[in-house]
PDB file of C-alpha atoms in Angstrom:
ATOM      1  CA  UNK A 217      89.308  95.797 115.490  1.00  0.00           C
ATOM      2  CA  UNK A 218      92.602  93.790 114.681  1.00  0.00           C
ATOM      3  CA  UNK A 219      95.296  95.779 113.534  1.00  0.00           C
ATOM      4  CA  UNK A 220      95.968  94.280 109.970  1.00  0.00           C
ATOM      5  CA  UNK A 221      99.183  97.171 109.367  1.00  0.00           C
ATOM      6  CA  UNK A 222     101.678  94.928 107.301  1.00  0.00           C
ATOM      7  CA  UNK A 223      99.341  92.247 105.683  1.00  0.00           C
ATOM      8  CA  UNK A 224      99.907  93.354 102.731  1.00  0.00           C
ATOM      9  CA  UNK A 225     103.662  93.156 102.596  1.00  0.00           C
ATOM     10  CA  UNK A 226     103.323  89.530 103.905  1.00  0.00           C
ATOM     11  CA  UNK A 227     101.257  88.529 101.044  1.00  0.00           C
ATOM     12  CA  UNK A 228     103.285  89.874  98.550  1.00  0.00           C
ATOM     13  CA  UNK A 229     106.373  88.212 100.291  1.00  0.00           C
ATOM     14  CA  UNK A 230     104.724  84.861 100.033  1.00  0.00           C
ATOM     15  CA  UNK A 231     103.757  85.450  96.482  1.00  0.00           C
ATOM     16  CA  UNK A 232     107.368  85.887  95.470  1.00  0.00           C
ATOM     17  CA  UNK A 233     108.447  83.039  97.911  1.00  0.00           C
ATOM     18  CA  UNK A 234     106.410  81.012  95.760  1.00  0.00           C
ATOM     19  CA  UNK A 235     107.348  82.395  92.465  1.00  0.00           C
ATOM     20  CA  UNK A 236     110.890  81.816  93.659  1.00  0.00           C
ATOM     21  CA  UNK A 237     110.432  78.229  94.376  1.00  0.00           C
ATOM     22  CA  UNK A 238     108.850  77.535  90.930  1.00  0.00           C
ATOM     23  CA  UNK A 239     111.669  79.321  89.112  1.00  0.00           C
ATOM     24  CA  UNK A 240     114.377  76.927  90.996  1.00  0.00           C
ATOM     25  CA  UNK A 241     112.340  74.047  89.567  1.00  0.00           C
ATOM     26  CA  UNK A 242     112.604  75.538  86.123  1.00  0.00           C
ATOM     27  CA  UNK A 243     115.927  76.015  86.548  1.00  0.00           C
ATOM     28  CA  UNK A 244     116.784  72.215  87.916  1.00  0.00           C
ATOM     29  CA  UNK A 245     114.412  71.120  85.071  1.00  0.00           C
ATOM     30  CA  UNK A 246     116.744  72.727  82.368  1.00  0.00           C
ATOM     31  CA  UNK A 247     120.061  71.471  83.885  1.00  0.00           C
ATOM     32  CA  UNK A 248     118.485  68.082  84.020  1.00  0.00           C
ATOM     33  CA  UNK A 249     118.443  67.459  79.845  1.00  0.00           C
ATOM     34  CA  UNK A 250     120.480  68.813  76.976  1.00  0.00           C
ATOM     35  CA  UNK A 251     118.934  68.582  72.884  1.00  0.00           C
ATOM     36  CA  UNK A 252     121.135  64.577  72.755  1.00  0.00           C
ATOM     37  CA  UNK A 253     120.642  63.642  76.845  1.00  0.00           C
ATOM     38  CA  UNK A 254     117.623  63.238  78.979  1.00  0.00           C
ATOM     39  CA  UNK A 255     117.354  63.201  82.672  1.00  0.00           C
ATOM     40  CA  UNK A 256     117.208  59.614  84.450  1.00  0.00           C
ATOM     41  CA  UNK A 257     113.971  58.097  86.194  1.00  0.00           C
ATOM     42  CA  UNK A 258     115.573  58.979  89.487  1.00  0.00           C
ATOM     43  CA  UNK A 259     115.719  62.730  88.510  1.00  0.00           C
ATOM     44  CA  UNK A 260     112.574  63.046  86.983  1.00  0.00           C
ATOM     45  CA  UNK A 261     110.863  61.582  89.806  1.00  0.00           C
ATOM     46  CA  UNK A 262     112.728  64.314  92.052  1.00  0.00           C
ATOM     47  CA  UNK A 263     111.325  66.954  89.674  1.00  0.00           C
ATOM     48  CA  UNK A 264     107.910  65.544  89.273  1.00  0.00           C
ATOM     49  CA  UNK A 265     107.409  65.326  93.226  1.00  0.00           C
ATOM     50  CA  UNK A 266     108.824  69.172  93.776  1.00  0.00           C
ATOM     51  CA  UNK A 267     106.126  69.976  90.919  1.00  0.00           C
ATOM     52  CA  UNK A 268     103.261  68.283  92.582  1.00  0.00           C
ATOM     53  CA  UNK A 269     103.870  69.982  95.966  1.00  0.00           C
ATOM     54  CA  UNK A 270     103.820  73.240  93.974  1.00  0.00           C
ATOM     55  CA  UNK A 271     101.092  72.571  92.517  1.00  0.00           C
ATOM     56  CA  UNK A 272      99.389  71.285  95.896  1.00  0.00           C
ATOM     57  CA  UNK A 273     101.000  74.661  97.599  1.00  0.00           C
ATOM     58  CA  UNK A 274      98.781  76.763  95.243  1.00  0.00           C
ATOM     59  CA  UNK A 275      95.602  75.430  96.397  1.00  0.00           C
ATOM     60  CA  UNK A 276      96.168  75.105  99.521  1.00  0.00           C
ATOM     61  CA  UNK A 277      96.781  78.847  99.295  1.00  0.00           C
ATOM     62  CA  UNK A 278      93.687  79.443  98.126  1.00  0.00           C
ATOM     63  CA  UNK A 279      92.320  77.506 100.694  1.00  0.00           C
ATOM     64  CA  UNK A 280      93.324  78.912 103.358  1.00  0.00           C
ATOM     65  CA  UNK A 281      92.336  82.770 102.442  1.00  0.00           C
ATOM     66  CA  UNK A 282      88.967  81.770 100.518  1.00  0.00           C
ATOM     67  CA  UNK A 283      87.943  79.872 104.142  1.00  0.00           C
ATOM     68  CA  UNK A 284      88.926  83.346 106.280  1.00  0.00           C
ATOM     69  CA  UNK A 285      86.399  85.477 107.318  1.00  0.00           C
ATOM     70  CA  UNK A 286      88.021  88.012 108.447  1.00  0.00           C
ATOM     71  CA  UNK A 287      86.196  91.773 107.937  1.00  0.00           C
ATOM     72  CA  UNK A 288      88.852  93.766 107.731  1.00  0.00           C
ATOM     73  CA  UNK A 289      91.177  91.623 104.957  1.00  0.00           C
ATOM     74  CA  UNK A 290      89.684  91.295 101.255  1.00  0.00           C
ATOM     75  CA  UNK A 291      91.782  88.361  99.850  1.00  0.00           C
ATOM     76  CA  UNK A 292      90.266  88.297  96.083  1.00  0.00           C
ATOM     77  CA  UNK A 293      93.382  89.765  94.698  1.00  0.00           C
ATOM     78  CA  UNK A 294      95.660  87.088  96.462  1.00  0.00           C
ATOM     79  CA  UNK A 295      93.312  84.208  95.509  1.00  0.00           C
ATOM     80  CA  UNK A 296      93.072  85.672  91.787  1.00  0.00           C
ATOM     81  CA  UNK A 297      96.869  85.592  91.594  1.00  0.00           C
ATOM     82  CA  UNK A 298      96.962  81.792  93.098  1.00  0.00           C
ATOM     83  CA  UNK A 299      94.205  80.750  90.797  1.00  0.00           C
ATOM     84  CA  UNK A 300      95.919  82.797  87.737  1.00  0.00           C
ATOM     85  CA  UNK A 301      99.326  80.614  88.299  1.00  0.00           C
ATOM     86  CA  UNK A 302      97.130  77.155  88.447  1.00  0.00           C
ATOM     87  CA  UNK A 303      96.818  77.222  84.842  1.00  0.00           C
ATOM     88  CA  UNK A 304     100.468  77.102  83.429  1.00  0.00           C
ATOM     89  CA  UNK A 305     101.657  74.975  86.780  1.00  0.00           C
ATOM     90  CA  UNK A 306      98.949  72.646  85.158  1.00  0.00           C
ATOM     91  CA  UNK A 307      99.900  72.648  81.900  1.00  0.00           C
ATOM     92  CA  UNK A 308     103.756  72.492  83.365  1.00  0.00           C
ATOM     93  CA  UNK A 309     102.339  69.055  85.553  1.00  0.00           C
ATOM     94  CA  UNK A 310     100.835  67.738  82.721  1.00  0.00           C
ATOM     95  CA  UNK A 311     103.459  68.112  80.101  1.00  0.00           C
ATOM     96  CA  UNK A 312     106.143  66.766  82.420  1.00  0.00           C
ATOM     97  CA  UNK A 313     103.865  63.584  83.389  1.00  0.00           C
ATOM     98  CA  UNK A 314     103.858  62.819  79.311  1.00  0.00           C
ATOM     99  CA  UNK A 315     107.708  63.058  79.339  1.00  0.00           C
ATOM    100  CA  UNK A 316     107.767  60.761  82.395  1.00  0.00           C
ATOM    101  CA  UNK A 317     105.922  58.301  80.447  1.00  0.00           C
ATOM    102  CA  UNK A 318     108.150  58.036  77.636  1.00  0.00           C
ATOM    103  CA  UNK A 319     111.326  58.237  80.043  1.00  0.00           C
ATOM    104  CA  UNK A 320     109.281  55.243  81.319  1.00  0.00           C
ATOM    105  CA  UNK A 321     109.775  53.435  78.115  1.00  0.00           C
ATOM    106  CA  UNK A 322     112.962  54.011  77.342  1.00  0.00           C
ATOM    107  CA  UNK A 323     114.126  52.748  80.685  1.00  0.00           C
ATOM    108  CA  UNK A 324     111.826  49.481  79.701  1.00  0.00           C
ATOM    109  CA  UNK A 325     113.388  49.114  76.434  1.00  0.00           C
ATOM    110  CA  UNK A 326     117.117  50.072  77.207  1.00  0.00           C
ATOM    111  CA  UNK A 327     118.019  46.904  76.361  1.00  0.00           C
ATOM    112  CA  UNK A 328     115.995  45.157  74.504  1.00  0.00           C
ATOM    113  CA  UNK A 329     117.187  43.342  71.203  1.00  0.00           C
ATOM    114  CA  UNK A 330     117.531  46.023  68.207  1.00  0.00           C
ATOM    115  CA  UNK A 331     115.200  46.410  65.447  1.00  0.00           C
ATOM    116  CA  UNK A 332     113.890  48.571  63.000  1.00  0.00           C
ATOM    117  CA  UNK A 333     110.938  49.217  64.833  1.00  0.00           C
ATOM    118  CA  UNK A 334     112.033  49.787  68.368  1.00  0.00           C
ATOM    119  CA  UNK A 335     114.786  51.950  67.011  1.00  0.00           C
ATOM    120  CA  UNK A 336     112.250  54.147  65.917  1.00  0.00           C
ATOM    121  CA  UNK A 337     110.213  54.060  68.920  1.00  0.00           C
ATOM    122  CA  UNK A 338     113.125  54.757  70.993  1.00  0.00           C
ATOM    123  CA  UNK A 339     113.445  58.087  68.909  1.00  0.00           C
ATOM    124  CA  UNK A 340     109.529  59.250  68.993  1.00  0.00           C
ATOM    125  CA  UNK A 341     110.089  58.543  72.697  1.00  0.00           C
ATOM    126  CA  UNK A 342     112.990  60.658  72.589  1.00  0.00           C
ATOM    127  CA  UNK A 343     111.807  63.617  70.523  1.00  0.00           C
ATOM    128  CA  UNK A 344     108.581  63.765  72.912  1.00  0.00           C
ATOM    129  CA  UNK A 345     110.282  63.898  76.164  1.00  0.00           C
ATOM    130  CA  UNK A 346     112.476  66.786  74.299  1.00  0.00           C
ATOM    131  CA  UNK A 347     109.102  68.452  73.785  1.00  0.00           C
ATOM    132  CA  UNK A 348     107.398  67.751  76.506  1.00  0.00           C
ATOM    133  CA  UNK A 349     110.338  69.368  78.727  1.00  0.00           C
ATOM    134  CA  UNK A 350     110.897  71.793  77.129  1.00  0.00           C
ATOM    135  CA  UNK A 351     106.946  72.717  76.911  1.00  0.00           C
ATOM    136  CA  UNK A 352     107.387  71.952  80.927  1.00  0.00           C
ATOM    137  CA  UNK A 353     110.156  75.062  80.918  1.00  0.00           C
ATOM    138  CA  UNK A 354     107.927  77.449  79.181  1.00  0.00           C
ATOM    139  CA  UNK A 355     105.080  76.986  82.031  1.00  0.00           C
ATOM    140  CA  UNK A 356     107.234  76.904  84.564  1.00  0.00           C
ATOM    141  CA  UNK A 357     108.622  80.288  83.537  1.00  0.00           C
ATOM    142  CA  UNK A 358     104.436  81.347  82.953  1.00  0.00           C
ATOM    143  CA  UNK A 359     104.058  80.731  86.226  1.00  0.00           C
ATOM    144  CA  UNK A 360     106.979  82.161  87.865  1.00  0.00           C
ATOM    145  CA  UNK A 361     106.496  84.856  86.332  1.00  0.00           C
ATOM    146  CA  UNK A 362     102.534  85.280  86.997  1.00  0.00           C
ATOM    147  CA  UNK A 363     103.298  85.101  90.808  1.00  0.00           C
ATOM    148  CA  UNK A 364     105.727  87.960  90.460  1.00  0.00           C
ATOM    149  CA  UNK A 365     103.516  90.594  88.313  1.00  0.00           C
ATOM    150  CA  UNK A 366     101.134  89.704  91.156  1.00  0.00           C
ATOM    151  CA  UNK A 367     102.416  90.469  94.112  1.00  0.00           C
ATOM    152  CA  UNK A 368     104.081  93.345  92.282  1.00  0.00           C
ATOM    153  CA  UNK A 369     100.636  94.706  91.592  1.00  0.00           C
ATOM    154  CA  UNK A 370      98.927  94.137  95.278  1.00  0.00           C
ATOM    155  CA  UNK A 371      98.927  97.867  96.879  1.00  0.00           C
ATOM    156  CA  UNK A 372     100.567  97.882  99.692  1.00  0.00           C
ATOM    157  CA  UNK A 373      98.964 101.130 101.160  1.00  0.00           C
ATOM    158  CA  UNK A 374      98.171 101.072 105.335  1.00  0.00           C
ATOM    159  CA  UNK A 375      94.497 100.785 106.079  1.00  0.00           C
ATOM    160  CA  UNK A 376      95.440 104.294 108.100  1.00  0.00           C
ATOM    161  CA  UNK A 377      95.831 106.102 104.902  1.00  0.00           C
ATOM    162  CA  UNK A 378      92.940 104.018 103.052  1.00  0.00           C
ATOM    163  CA  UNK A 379      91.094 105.491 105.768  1.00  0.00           C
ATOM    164  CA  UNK A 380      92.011 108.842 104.864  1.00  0.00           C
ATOM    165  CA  UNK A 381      91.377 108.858 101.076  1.00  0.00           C
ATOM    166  CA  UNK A 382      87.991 109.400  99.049  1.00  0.00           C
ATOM    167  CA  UNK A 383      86.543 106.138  98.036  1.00  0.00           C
ATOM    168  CA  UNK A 384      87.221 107.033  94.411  1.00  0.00           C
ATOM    169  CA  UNK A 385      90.775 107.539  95.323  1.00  0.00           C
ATOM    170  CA  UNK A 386      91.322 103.676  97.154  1.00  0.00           C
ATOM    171  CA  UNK A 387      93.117 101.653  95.026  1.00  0.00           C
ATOM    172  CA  UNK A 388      91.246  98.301  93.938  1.00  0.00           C
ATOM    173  CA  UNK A 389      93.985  96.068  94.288  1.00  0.00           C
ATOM    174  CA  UNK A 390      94.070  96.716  98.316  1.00  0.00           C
ATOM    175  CA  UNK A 391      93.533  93.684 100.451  1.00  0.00           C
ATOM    176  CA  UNK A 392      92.261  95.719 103.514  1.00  0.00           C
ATOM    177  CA  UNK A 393      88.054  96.055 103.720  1.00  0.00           C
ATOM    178  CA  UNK A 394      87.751  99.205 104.843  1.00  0.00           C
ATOM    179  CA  UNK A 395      84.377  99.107 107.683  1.00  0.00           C
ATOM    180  CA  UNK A 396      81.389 100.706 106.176  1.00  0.00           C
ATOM    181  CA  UNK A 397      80.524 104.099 108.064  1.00  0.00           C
ATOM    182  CA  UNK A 398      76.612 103.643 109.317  1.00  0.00           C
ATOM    183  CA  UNK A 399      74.433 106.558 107.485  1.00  0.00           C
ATOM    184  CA  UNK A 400      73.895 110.120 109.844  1.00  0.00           C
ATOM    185  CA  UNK A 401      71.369 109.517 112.024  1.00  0.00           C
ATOM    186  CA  UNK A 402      68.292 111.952 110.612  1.00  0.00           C
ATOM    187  CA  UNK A 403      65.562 113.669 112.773  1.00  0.00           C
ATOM    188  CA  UNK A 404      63.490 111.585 114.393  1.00  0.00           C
ATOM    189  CA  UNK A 405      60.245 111.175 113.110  1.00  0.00           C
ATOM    190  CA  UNK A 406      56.806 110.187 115.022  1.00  0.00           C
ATOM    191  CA  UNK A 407      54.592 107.765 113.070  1.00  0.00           C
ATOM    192  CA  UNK A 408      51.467 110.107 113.689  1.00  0.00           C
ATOM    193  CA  UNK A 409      52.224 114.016 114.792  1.00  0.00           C
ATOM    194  CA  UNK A 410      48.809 115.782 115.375  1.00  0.00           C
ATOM    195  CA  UNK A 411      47.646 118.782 113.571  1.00  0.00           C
ATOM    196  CA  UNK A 412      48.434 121.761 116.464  1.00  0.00           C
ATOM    197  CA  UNK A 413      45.423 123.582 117.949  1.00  0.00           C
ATOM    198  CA  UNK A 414      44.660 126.821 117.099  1.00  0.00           C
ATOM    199  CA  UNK A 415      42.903 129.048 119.722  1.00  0.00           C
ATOM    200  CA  UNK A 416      39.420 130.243 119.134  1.00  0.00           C
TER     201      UNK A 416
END
């Protein structure tokens, strides 16, 4: 039987690997505007790819680990913590699309001829790229921080000790699969056993 000693440590390392890498996106996301500036088309499309590969990272996490088959490795608290961080990553992918939209039309419109009415589209464009970045922020920091309580919460106990403990006492956030113990073998038992002879 492979020797699985450690798994659990990589799994949580790869967890906050990932965590990490979504909180350096928040972080570039934040630099990138201020409440009277907003980032430039060639920035935002620098964010907006990192975000997508994120995104992409998480399933293909999930992938991988729902596809193994291995006996001794029960991945369903990995997967739940990849599938967990899908949502805000999501909502942080679809927020920051909307603002790339509108930084879409202000790039368009930079210099068209003034009027009432395109000044105040320019600002609606404005105030929902504000939003929609700063909406961005607040998932980005969901997610970071969903990957983090995660991996914090996988147990990282050896499948030695597992071994060793009462199956009431095994934590349920292990990702070792302990193998199931075959029953005692009982008596064996004849389909027919004749009635003994008595003497007469």
């Amino acid at each position: 039987m492979t020797d699985h000693t450690g798994r659990a440590g990589l799994e949580k390392d790869e967890l906050y690997a990932l965590a990490l890498e979504f909180e350096q996106l928040r972080t570039d996301v934040v630099r990138s505007y201020t409440h009277s500036s907003l980032p430039d088309l060639a920035t935002a499309s620098h964010h907006l790819g990192a975000l997508t590969g994120l995104v992409k990272d998480l399933s293909d996490e999930v992938l991988f680990r729902a596809t193994d088959s291995d006996p001794g490795l029960d991945f369903g608290p990995v997967i739940a913590a990849y599938t967990s961080a899908s949502a805000p990553a999501g909502r942080a992918m679809n927020n920051y699309t909307e603002a790339f939209e509108q930084l879409g039309f202000l790039r368009r419109y930079a210099e068209a001829p003034g009027s009432a009415n395109l000044r105040d589209a320019r600002q609606s464009a404005f105030d929902v790229t504000q939003d929609r970045l700063d909406l961005t922020v607040d998932s980005l920091q969901e997610t970071f921080v969903t990957l983090r309580r995660a991996a914090d919460w996988i147990d990282g106990t050896p499948p030695r000790v597992l071994a060793a403990l009462s199956r009431s006492a095994r934590p349920t956030n292990s990702i070792y699969r302990l193998p199931v113990e075959p029953p005692a073998p009982g008596p064996v038992r004849l389909a027919y056993t004749p009635a003994p002879r008595h003497g007469r």
